[in-house]
Every structure is written in structure tokens, then in C-alpha cells.
Short mmCIF file of C-alpha atoms in Angstrom, two decimals:
data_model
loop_
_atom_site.label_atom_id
_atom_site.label_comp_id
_atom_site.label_asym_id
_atom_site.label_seq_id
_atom_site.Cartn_x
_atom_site.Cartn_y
_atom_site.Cartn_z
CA UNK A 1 -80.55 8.43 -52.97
CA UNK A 2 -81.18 6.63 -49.57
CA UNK A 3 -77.89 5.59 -47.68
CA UNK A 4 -77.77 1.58 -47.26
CA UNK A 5 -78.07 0.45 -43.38
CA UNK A 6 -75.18 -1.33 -42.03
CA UNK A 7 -75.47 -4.62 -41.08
CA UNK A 8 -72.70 -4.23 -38.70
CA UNK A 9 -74.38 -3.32 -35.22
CA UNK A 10 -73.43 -2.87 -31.78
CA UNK A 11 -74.39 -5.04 -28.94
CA UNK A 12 -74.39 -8.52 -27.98
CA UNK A 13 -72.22 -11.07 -30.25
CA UNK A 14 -74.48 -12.32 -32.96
CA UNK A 15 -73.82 -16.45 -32.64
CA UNK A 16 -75.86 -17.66 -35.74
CA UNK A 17 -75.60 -16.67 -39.37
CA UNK A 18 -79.15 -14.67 -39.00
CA UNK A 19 -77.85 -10.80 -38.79
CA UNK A 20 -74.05 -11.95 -39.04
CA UNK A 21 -72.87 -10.09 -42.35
CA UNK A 22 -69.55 -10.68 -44.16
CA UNK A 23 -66.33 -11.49 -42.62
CA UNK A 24 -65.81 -14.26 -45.24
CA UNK A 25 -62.03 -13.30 -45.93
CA UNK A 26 -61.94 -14.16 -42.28
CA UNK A 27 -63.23 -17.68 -42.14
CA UNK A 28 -61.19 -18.19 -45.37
CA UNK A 29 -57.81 -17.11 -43.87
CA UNK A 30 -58.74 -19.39 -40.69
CA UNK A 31 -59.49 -22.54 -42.82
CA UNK A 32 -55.96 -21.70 -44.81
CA UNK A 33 -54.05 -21.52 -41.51
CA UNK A 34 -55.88 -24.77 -39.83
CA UNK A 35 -55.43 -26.71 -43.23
CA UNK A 36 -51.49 -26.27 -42.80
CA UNK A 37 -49.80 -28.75 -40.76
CA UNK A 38 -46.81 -26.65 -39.26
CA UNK A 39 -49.80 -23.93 -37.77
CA UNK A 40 -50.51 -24.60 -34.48
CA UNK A 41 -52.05 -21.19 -33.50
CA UNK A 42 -54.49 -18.54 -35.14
CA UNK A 43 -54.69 -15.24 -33.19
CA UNK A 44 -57.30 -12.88 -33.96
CA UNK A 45 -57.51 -9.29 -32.40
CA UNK A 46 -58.15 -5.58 -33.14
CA UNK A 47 -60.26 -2.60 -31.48
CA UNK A 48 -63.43 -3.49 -29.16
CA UNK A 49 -66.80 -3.89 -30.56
CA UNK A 50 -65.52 -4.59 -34.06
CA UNK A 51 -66.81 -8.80 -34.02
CA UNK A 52 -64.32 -10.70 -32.73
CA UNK A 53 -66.49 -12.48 -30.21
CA UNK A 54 -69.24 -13.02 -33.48
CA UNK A 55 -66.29 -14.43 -35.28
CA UNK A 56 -65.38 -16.96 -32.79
CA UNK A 57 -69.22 -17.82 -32.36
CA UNK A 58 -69.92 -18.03 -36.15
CA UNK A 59 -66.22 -20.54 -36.41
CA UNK A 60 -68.57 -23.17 -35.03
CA UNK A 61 -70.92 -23.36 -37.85
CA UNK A 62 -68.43 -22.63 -40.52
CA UNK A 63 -65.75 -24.71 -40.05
CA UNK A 64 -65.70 -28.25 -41.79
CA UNK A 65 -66.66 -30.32 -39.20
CA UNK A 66 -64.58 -32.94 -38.94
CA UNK A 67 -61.80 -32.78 -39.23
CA UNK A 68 -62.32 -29.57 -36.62
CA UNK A 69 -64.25 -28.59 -33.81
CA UNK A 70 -64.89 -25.16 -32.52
CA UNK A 71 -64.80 -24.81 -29.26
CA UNK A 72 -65.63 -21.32 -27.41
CA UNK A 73 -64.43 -20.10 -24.23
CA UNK A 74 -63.96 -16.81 -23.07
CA UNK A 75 -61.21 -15.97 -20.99
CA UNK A 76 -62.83 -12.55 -19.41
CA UNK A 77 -63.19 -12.40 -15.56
CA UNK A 78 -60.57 -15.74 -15.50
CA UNK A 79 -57.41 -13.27 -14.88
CA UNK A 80 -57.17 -14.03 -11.14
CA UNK A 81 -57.97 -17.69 -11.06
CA UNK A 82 -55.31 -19.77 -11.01
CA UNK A 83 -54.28 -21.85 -14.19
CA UNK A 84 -55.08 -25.17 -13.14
CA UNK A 85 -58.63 -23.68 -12.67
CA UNK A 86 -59.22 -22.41 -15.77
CA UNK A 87 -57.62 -25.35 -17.71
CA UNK A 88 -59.80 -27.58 -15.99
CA UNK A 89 -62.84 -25.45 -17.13
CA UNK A 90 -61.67 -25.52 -20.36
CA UNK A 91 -61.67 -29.04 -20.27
CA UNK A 92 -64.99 -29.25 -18.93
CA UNK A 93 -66.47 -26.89 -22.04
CA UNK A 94 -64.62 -28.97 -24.52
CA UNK A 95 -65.53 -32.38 -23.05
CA UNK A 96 -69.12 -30.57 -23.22
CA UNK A 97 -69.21 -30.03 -26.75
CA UNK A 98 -67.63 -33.00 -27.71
CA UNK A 99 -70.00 -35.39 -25.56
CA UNK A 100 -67.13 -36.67 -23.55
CA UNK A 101 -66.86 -37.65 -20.36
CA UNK A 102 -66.55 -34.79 -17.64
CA UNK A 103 -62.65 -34.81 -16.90
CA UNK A 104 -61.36 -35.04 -13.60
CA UNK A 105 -60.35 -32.20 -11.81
CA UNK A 106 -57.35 -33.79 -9.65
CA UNK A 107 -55.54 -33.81 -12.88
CA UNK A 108 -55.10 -30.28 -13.39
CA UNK A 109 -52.36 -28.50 -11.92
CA UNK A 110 -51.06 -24.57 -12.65
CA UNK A 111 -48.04 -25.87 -15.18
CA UNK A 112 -50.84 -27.47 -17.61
CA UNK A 113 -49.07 -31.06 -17.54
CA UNK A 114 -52.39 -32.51 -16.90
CA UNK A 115 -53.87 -30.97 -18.91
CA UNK A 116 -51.58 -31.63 -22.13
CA UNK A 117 -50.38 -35.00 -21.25
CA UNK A 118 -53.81 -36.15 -19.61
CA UNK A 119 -56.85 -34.85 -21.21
CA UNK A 120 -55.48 -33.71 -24.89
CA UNK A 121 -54.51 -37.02 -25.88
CA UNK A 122 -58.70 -38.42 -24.85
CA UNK A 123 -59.64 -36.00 -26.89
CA UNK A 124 -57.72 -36.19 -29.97
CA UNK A 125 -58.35 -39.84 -29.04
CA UNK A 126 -62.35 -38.59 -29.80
#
């Protein structure tokens, strides 16, 4: 009796449903929690190399789109930026994926005012 090949491999994230294998109860559990209106945040972690990254790629073609958006960013090699920094280039990625206008980068500042009282409100305005 041969020994079915896992579909689960190491190496790069897989970003499209071509070699990306299960994980449903996943994408089930984060429509349940976005589909509640007193969630606010999902947080998804365990060991490395295990598909988180995959997970957060695949989000964008699996969520119901609208009433949501995926948006990636990765956070690794950001530690020693400051936060105004990396809240403006989150900004920039989301304004990217949501065909907005680039935001302007005066308005960011380390305590994320700008960013929450400035740019969120454009783009729930979108």
C-alpha cells in the first residue's frame, strides 16, 4: 500500500489556491469572527513553517469581497522603524489595493492619530 504525499510542503508561502490544501476550518472560523459586530481583531499564530503566511495570502481570494478586503502586510524587518513609518506604509499598501489615492505622509506620526483619525475614515469612506 503506497503512503499518500502530503500536500503540505515547505518553502515559500503558496498565494493562490493551486498547491494550497485544506485549512478550510480556518477560513470558516475567520468569516465567523469578521461576520460578528463586537470582533474587532482575529489573531492567528502557532510554530514556524506551519502556513500562516499561505493563510493570510489565500484570505484574499476567500473572503466575500465586499463587504471585506484583505489586505497583506508583513511586519518582518519593520521592528526598528519607527511607528509613524510603518503606519504610513501600511497605508500606502492598503491605499494600493484599494485603488486609492497614495496618502500623505505628513499625516503620520508614532501615536497613530493620523493614521486612525486621518486615513481610516477615507477608507471606510471607499
Amino acid at each position: 500500500m503506497a503512503i499518500p504525499r502530503s500536500p503540505y510542503i515547505a518553502g515559500k508561502a503558496i498565494s493562490g489556491a493551486r498547491g494550497f490544501a485544506g485549512r478550510d476550518d480556518v477560513f470558516r472560523l475567520v468569516q465567523t469572527v469578521l461576520a460578528q459586530s463586537d470582533s474587532n481583531a482575529i489573531v492567528l499564530f502557532g510554530q514556524r513553517r506551519i502556513g500562516k503566511t499561505s493563510i493570510l495570502l489565500n484570505l484574499q481570494q476567500r473572503l466575500p469581497s465586499p463587504p471585506f478586503v484583505a489586505v497583506f502586510f508583513d511586519l518582518q524587518d519593520r521592528a526598528r522603524k519607527q511607528l509613524g513609518q510603518v503606519l504610513y506604509e501600511l497605508a500606502q499598501t492598503i491605499a494600493l489595493d484599494l485603488e486609492l489615492a497614495a496618502p500623505d505622509k505628513t499625516q503620520f506620526d508614532d501615536n497613530g492619530a493620523g493614521f486612525r483619525e486621518a486615513f481610516l475614515p477615507t477608507v471606510y469612506e471607499a
